[in-house]
Amino acid sequence: MTVRRRWSTCVEVNDSLLVPDTQHRGLVSLLPAGLRPYALLARFDRPIGWWLLFWPCVWGVLLAGGESRWGLVLWLLLGSIAMRGAGCVLNDIVDADLDRKVARTASRPVASGQVSTKAAWVWLLALCAVGLVVLLQLRWQAQLTALGSVALVAAYPFMKRITWWPQAWLGMVFTWGALVGWVEIRGDQLAVMAALYAGSIFWCIGYDTIYALQDREDDAVVGIRSSALRLGRHVRGGVAGFYALALAFWGLGFWTLRQDWVALVALLPVALHLGFQVFTLDTEDGENALARFRSNRDLGLVMALACWVVGNAGII
């Protein structure tokens, strides 16, 4: 199968190369020319990544009953933007040679030579410094929880070389905020927290499998492994299975916190949104896959509302 691509070339904006799925070309073009590659390196032009990192943090906070902690939510938002950027910089440093071989990633700042490896490391440390400021706003239990993800984050860029399921590793990394948000609010009901986290992992595997559809052709040529390649013609069924497991674990967590049918009804809009993604997914169309992937930003809000309903009514 061949993924239909309509983005074989990059778009040039004031001497700065932007990948074709950039969402904020105008904002990036307003930056001084020397800063644009660093903004692109941290994916500031593509906010979908930090939304997907941020929402599990919110879910943990709201399900734990922290609906009044808006200051905390804003700190977690800042941390999500900074640490998602740091993760992207690390990924691009490690993957520079592979990125040069893939049409969609060849223009990335490190791969294209716009940013040197040394400068990329400095930028990575600066973003981590912002993350440290956010970390210091948390109570010590949540700080230790957040630090527990460091090894997972550092190992992720290498997973696509050694396993067909790098999306599973990404799931553990990208949804770790659910644990941090929960532990910041409360230290009990850990079974609820675990179920929320497990469901979030399967949600991430599902949406990142959709995202990987864009690169199947190039990935197969250069030897990059992904769940989209592993599943082959069964991608739609695989994504449906991952989303079903996500709903099952989320339902388990909701029911454990509040044994009431209303807790499960709160998940109905979430199920409908995930079902829409599966039934409208065209595995042969990269633009369709990108749109379904991005729709998970909205899914995050729908799930946050469900967590608010159950967490607000379920505090013991």
Short mmCIF file of C-alpha atoms in Angstrom, two decimals:
data_model
loop_
_atom_site.label_atom_id
_atom_site.label_comp_id
_atom_site.label_asym_id
_atom_site.label_seq_id
_atom_site.Cartn_x
_atom_site.Cartn_y
_atom_site.Cartn_z
CA MET A 1 0.00 0.00 0.00
CA THR A 2 1.18 3.50 -0.77
CA VAL A 3 0.24 6.50 1.30
CA ARG A 4 -0.86 9.30 -0.97
CA ARG A 5 1.22 12.38 -0.20
CA ARG A 6 0.60 15.96 -1.25
CA TRP A 7 3.54 17.42 0.62
CA SER A 8 6.65 16.26 -1.19
CA THR A 9 8.23 19.68 -0.94
CA CYS A 10 8.77 22.14 1.88
CA VAL A 11 7.43 25.66 2.09
CA GLU A 12 9.89 28.52 2.39
CA VAL A 13 8.90 31.45 4.59
CA ASN A 14 11.42 34.29 4.81
CA ASP A 15 14.41 31.98 4.42
CA SER A 16 13.12 29.52 7.04
CA LEU A 17 11.95 26.10 5.92
CA LEU A 18 8.63 24.95 7.33
CA VAL A 19 7.31 21.44 6.98
CA PRO A 20 3.99 21.23 5.13
CA ASP A 21 1.96 20.34 8.24
CA THR A 22 3.05 23.53 10.00
CA GLN A 23 0.01 25.20 11.56
CA HIS A 24 1.43 28.61 12.45
CA ARG A 25 3.50 29.79 9.48
CA GLY A 26 2.51 33.41 10.12
CA LEU A 27 3.65 33.43 13.73
CA VAL A 28 6.95 31.74 12.94
CA SER A 29 7.61 34.19 10.09
CA LEU A 30 7.31 37.09 12.55
CA LEU A 31 10.34 35.87 14.51
CA PRO A 32 13.82 37.16 13.68
CA ALA A 33 15.39 34.95 11.02
CA GLY A 34 18.00 33.62 13.43
CA LEU A 35 15.37 32.36 15.88
CA ARG A 36 13.05 30.65 13.42
CA PRO A 37 15.00 27.39 13.16
CA TYR A 38 14.96 27.04 16.95
CA ALA A 39 11.20 27.56 17.06
CA LEU A 40 10.83 24.89 14.38
CA LEU A 41 13.22 22.58 16.19
CA ALA A 42 11.00 22.72 19.30
CA ARG A 43 7.90 22.33 17.06
CA PHE A 44 6.41 25.61 18.27
CA ASP A 45 4.81 25.82 14.83
CA ARG A 46 2.86 22.63 15.55
CA PRO A 47 1.01 22.90 18.87
CA ILE A 48 -0.75 19.55 18.52
CA GLY A 49 2.19 17.86 20.25
CA TRP A 50 2.01 19.85 23.45
CA TRP A 51 -1.77 19.58 23.50
CA LEU A 52 -1.42 15.80 23.47
CA LEU A 53 1.15 15.99 26.27
CA PHE A 54 -0.91 18.48 28.26
CA TRP A 55 -4.32 16.81 28.25
CA PRO A 56 -3.35 13.73 30.33
CA CYS A 57 -1.99 16.13 32.97
CA VAL A 58 -5.39 17.82 33.09
CA TRP A 59 -7.18 14.47 33.24
CA GLY A 60 -5.16 13.47 36.28
CA VAL A 61 -5.86 16.76 38.03
CA LEU A 62 -9.60 16.79 37.32
CA LEU A 63 -10.25 13.11 38.01
CA ALA A 64 -8.45 13.50 41.34
CA GLY A 65 -10.80 16.33 42.26
CA GLY A 66 -8.51 19.29 41.58
CA GLU A 67 -11.04 21.31 39.59
CA SER A 68 -10.15 24.48 41.52
CA ARG A 69 -6.40 24.27 40.81
CA TRP A 70 -6.28 26.49 37.71
CA GLY A 71 -2.86 27.85 38.65
CA LEU A 72 -1.54 24.30 38.61
CA VAL A 73 -3.14 23.68 35.21
CA LEU A 74 -1.39 26.73 33.77
CA TRP A 75 1.97 25.59 35.13
CA LEU A 76 1.40 22.17 33.59
CA LEU A 77 0.58 23.84 30.29
CA LEU A 78 3.89 25.71 30.35
CA GLY A 79 5.70 22.53 31.31
CA SER A 80 4.04 20.62 28.47
CA ILE A 81 5.11 23.19 25.90
CA ALA A 82 8.70 23.28 27.19
CA MET A 83 9.18 19.55 27.67
CA ARG A 84 7.50 18.62 24.41
CA GLY A 85 9.94 21.03 22.76
CA ALA A 86 12.85 19.47 24.62
CA GLY A 87 11.76 16.00 23.55
CA CYS A 88 11.57 17.11 19.92
CA VAL A 89 15.06 18.61 20.09
CA LEU A 90 16.48 15.40 21.57
CA ASN A 91 14.66 13.32 18.96
CA ASP A 92 16.03 15.44 16.11
CA ILE A 93 19.59 15.28 17.45
CA VAL A 94 19.41 11.49 17.61
CA ASP A 95 17.50 11.06 14.33
CA ALA A 96 19.32 13.58 12.14
CA ASP A 97 20.71 10.94 9.78
CA LEU A 98 17.35 9.18 9.44
CA ASP A 99 15.44 12.45 9.02
CA ARG A 100 17.54 13.33 5.97
CA LYS A 101 16.21 10.21 4.24
CA VAL A 102 12.49 10.93 4.80
CA ALA A 103 10.77 13.54 2.63
CA ARG A 104 8.57 14.92 5.42
CA THR A 105 11.47 15.34 7.89
CA ALA A 106 14.43 16.21 5.65
CA SER A 107 13.97 19.93 6.27
CA ARG A 108 14.12 19.69 10.06
CA PRO A 109 16.67 22.19 11.41
CA VAL A 110 19.33 19.73 12.59
CA ALA A 111 18.93 17.36 9.63
CA SER A 112 19.13 20.24 7.14
CA GLY A 113 22.05 21.95 8.89
CA GLN A 114 20.15 25.09 9.89
CA VAL A 115 21.00 24.38 13.54
CA SER A 116 24.26 22.73 14.59
CA THR A 117 24.23 19.77 16.95
CA LYS A 118 26.02 21.82 19.60
CA ALA A 119 23.48 24.65 19.37
CA ALA A 120 20.67 22.10 19.54
CA TRP A 121 22.06 20.75 22.83
CA VAL A 122 22.18 24.28 24.27
CA TRP A 123 18.57 24.86 23.22
CA LEU A 124 17.61 21.52 24.78
CA LEU A 125 19.13 22.56 28.12
CA ALA A 126 17.32 25.90 27.99
CA LEU A 127 13.97 24.18 27.50
CA CYS A 128 14.76 21.75 30.32
CA ALA A 129 15.47 24.75 32.56
CA VAL A 130 11.91 25.94 31.96
CA GLY A 131 10.71 22.46 32.81
CA LEU A 132 12.70 22.62 36.05
CA VAL A 133 10.94 25.83 37.05
CA VAL A 134 7.61 24.10 36.54
CA LEU A 135 8.78 21.05 38.47
CA LEU A 136 9.59 23.21 41.48
CA GLN A 137 5.97 24.34 41.65
CA LEU A 138 4.83 20.80 42.53
CA ARG A 139 4.83 19.05 45.87
CA TRP A 140 7.71 16.65 46.36
CA GLN A 141 5.66 13.51 45.64
CA ALA A 142 4.66 14.86 42.24
CA GLN A 143 8.23 16.02 41.60
CA LEU A 144 9.53 12.48 42.10
CA THR A 145 6.76 11.14 39.88
CA ALA A 146 7.69 13.57 37.11
CA LEU A 147 11.38 12.71 37.38
CA GLY A 148 10.48 9.03 36.96
CA SER A 149 9.81 9.68 33.28
CA VAL A 150 13.33 10.92 32.48
CA ALA A 151 14.73 7.50 31.51
CA LEU A 152 11.71 6.75 29.32
CA VAL A 153 12.05 10.09 27.54
CA ALA A 154 15.78 9.62 26.93
CA ALA A 155 15.26 6.13 25.48
CA TYR A 156 12.35 6.93 23.19
CA PRO A 157 14.31 8.19 20.13
CA PHE A 158 16.03 4.81 19.88
CA MET A 159 12.87 2.69 20.06
CA LYS A 160 12.04 2.96 16.36
CA ARG A 161 15.33 1.19 15.67
CA ILE A 162 14.76 -1.81 17.94
CA THR A 163 11.01 -2.47 18.07
CA TRP A 164 8.03 -2.44 15.75
CA TRP A 165 6.07 -0.74 18.52
CA PRO A 166 7.78 2.58 19.32
CA GLN A 167 4.25 3.94 19.70
CA ALA A 168 3.87 1.87 22.87
CA TRP A 169 6.96 3.50 24.36
CA LEU A 170 5.70 6.91 23.28
CA GLY A 171 2.44 6.09 25.04
CA MET A 172 4.25 5.61 28.33
CA VAL A 173 6.19 8.85 27.84
CA PHE A 174 3.53 11.15 26.44
CA THR A 175 0.82 10.30 28.96
CA TRP A 176 3.01 10.33 32.08
CA GLY A 177 1.40 13.63 33.01
CA ALA A 178 -1.72 11.73 34.11
CA LEU A 179 0.34 10.31 36.97
CA VAL A 180 1.87 13.70 37.82
CA GLY A 181 -1.50 15.45 37.85
CA TRP A 182 -3.08 12.82 40.06
CA VAL A 183 -0.22 12.65 42.57
CA GLU A 184 -0.10 16.43 42.85
CA ILE A 185 -3.73 16.40 44.06
CA ARG A 186 -3.95 13.23 46.12
CA GLY A 187 -1.92 10.21 47.18
CA ASP A 188 -4.64 7.56 47.49
CA GLN A 189 -6.85 5.64 45.06
CA LEU A 190 -3.79 4.62 43.05
CA ALA A 191 -5.80 1.97 41.20
CA VAL A 192 -7.84 4.77 39.62
CA MET A 193 -4.66 6.58 38.63
CA ALA A 194 -3.20 3.39 37.14
CA ALA A 195 -6.32 2.72 35.06
CA LEU A 196 -6.34 6.31 33.78
CA TYR A 197 -2.68 5.98 32.79
CA ALA A 198 -3.13 2.59 31.11
CA GLY A 199 -6.05 3.86 29.07
CA SER A 200 -4.07 6.93 28.09
CA ILE A 201 -1.20 4.75 26.84
CA PHE A 202 -3.51 2.83 24.51
CA TRP A 203 -5.06 6.10 23.32
CA CYS A 204 -1.58 7.35 22.43
CA ILE A 205 -0.68 4.12 20.61
CA GLY A 206 -3.84 4.52 18.57
CA TYR A 207 -3.38 8.14 17.54
CA ASP A 208 0.34 7.77 16.88
CA THR A 209 -0.33 4.76 14.67
CA ILE A 210 -2.60 7.06 12.65
CA TYR A 211 0.18 9.65 12.53
CA ALA A 212 2.70 7.04 11.36
CA LEU A 213 0.57 6.34 8.27
CA GLN A 214 2.10 9.45 6.70
CA ASP A 215 5.57 7.91 6.65
CA ARG A 216 5.00 4.23 5.92
CA GLU A 217 6.60 4.34 2.50
CA ASP A 218 9.76 6.16 3.56
CA ASP A 219 10.00 4.29 6.87
CA ALA A 220 10.02 0.96 5.06
CA VAL A 221 12.83 2.14 2.77
CA VAL A 222 15.14 3.49 5.50
CA GLY A 223 14.40 0.78 8.05
CA ILE A 224 12.38 2.74 10.60
CA ARG A 225 9.89 0.54 12.46
CA SER A 226 6.37 1.57 13.41
CA SER A 227 3.03 0.11 14.41
CA ALA A 228 1.57 1.34 11.11
CA LEU A 229 4.01 -0.85 9.21
CA ARG A 230 3.61 -3.78 11.57
CA LEU A 231 -0.17 -3.77 11.31
CA GLY A 232 -0.07 -3.57 7.51
CA ARG A 233 -3.55 -3.71 6.03
CA HIS A 234 -5.03 -4.14 9.51
CA VAL A 235 -4.27 -0.60 10.66
CA ARG A 236 -7.91 0.42 11.03
CA GLY A 237 -8.69 -2.65 13.11
CA GLY A 238 -5.56 -2.11 15.17
CA VAL A 239 -6.45 1.50 15.93
CA ALA A 240 -10.00 0.43 16.83
CA GLY A 241 -8.56 -2.16 19.22
CA PHE A 242 -6.24 0.34 20.89
CA TYR A 243 -9.06 2.83 21.32
CA ALA A 244 -11.35 0.10 22.71
CA LEU A 245 -8.70 -0.78 25.30
CA ALA A 246 -8.33 2.90 26.17
CA LEU A 247 -12.07 3.17 26.80
CA ALA A 248 -12.06 -0.06 28.82
CA PHE A 249 -9.31 1.13 31.16
CA TRP A 250 -10.80 4.61 31.47
CA GLY A 251 -14.16 3.03 32.28
CA LEU A 252 -12.49 0.84 34.90
CA GLY A 253 -10.87 3.88 36.47
CA PHE A 254 -14.12 5.85 36.51
CA TRP A 255 -16.04 2.94 37.99
CA THR A 256 -13.40 2.32 40.64
CA LEU A 257 -13.61 5.95 41.73
CA ARG A 258 -17.37 6.20 41.59
CA GLN A 259 -19.49 3.06 41.25
CA ASP A 260 -22.36 4.73 39.47
CA TRP A 261 -23.61 4.38 35.89
CA VAL A 262 -23.24 8.14 35.44
CA ALA A 263 -19.49 7.63 35.62
CA LEU A 264 -19.63 5.43 32.54
CA VAL A 265 -22.10 7.63 30.68
CA ALA A 266 -19.53 10.43 30.97
CA LEU A 267 -17.34 8.40 28.60
CA LEU A 268 -19.98 8.18 25.87
CA PRO A 269 -18.88 11.40 24.07
CA VAL A 270 -15.30 10.16 24.25
CA ALA A 271 -16.32 6.85 22.67
CA LEU A 272 -18.23 8.63 19.91
CA HIS A 273 -15.24 10.82 19.09
CA LEU A 274 -12.86 7.87 18.92
CA GLY A 275 -15.36 5.94 16.83
CA PHE A 276 -15.56 8.85 14.39
CA GLN A 277 -11.78 8.74 13.97
CA VAL A 278 -11.79 5.03 13.21
CA PHE A 279 -14.74 4.99 10.80
CA THR A 280 -13.60 8.01 8.81
CA LEU A 281 -9.91 7.07 8.67
CA ASP A 282 -8.56 6.59 5.15
CA THR A 283 -5.35 4.66 5.60
CA GLU A 284 -4.30 5.48 2.04
CA ASP A 285 -4.55 9.25 2.42
CA GLY A 286 -1.87 11.04 4.42
CA GLU A 287 -3.92 14.24 4.73
CA ASN A 288 -6.86 12.30 6.12
CA ALA A 289 -4.58 10.59 8.63
CA LEU A 290 -3.09 13.92 9.72
CA ALA A 291 -6.56 15.41 10.25
CA ARG A 292 -7.69 12.41 12.34
CA PHE A 293 -4.49 12.58 14.37
CA ARG A 294 -4.97 16.29 15.06
CA SER A 295 -8.57 15.73 16.12
CA ASN A 296 -7.22 14.16 19.30
CA ARG A 297 -6.67 17.68 20.60
CA ASP A 298 -10.46 17.97 20.73
CA LEU A 299 -10.74 14.47 22.18
CA GLY A 300 -8.53 15.67 25.02
CA LEU A 301 -11.05 18.36 25.92
CA VAL A 302 -13.97 15.92 25.76
CA MET A 303 -12.12 13.51 28.05
CA ALA A 304 -11.21 16.37 30.41
CA LEU A 305 -14.90 17.19 30.81
CA ALA A 306 -15.62 13.53 31.57
CA CYS A 307 -12.87 13.50 34.21
CA TRP A 308 -14.27 16.70 35.71
CA VAL A 309 -17.77 15.22 35.97
CA VAL A 310 -16.59 12.00 37.60
CA GLY A 311 -13.85 13.52 39.74
CA ASN A 312 -16.02 16.34 41.03
CA ALA A 313 -18.75 13.96 42.13
CA GLY A 314 -16.51 11.09 43.16
CA ILE A 315 -14.33 12.60 45.88
CA ILE A 316 -14.65 10.57 49.04
#
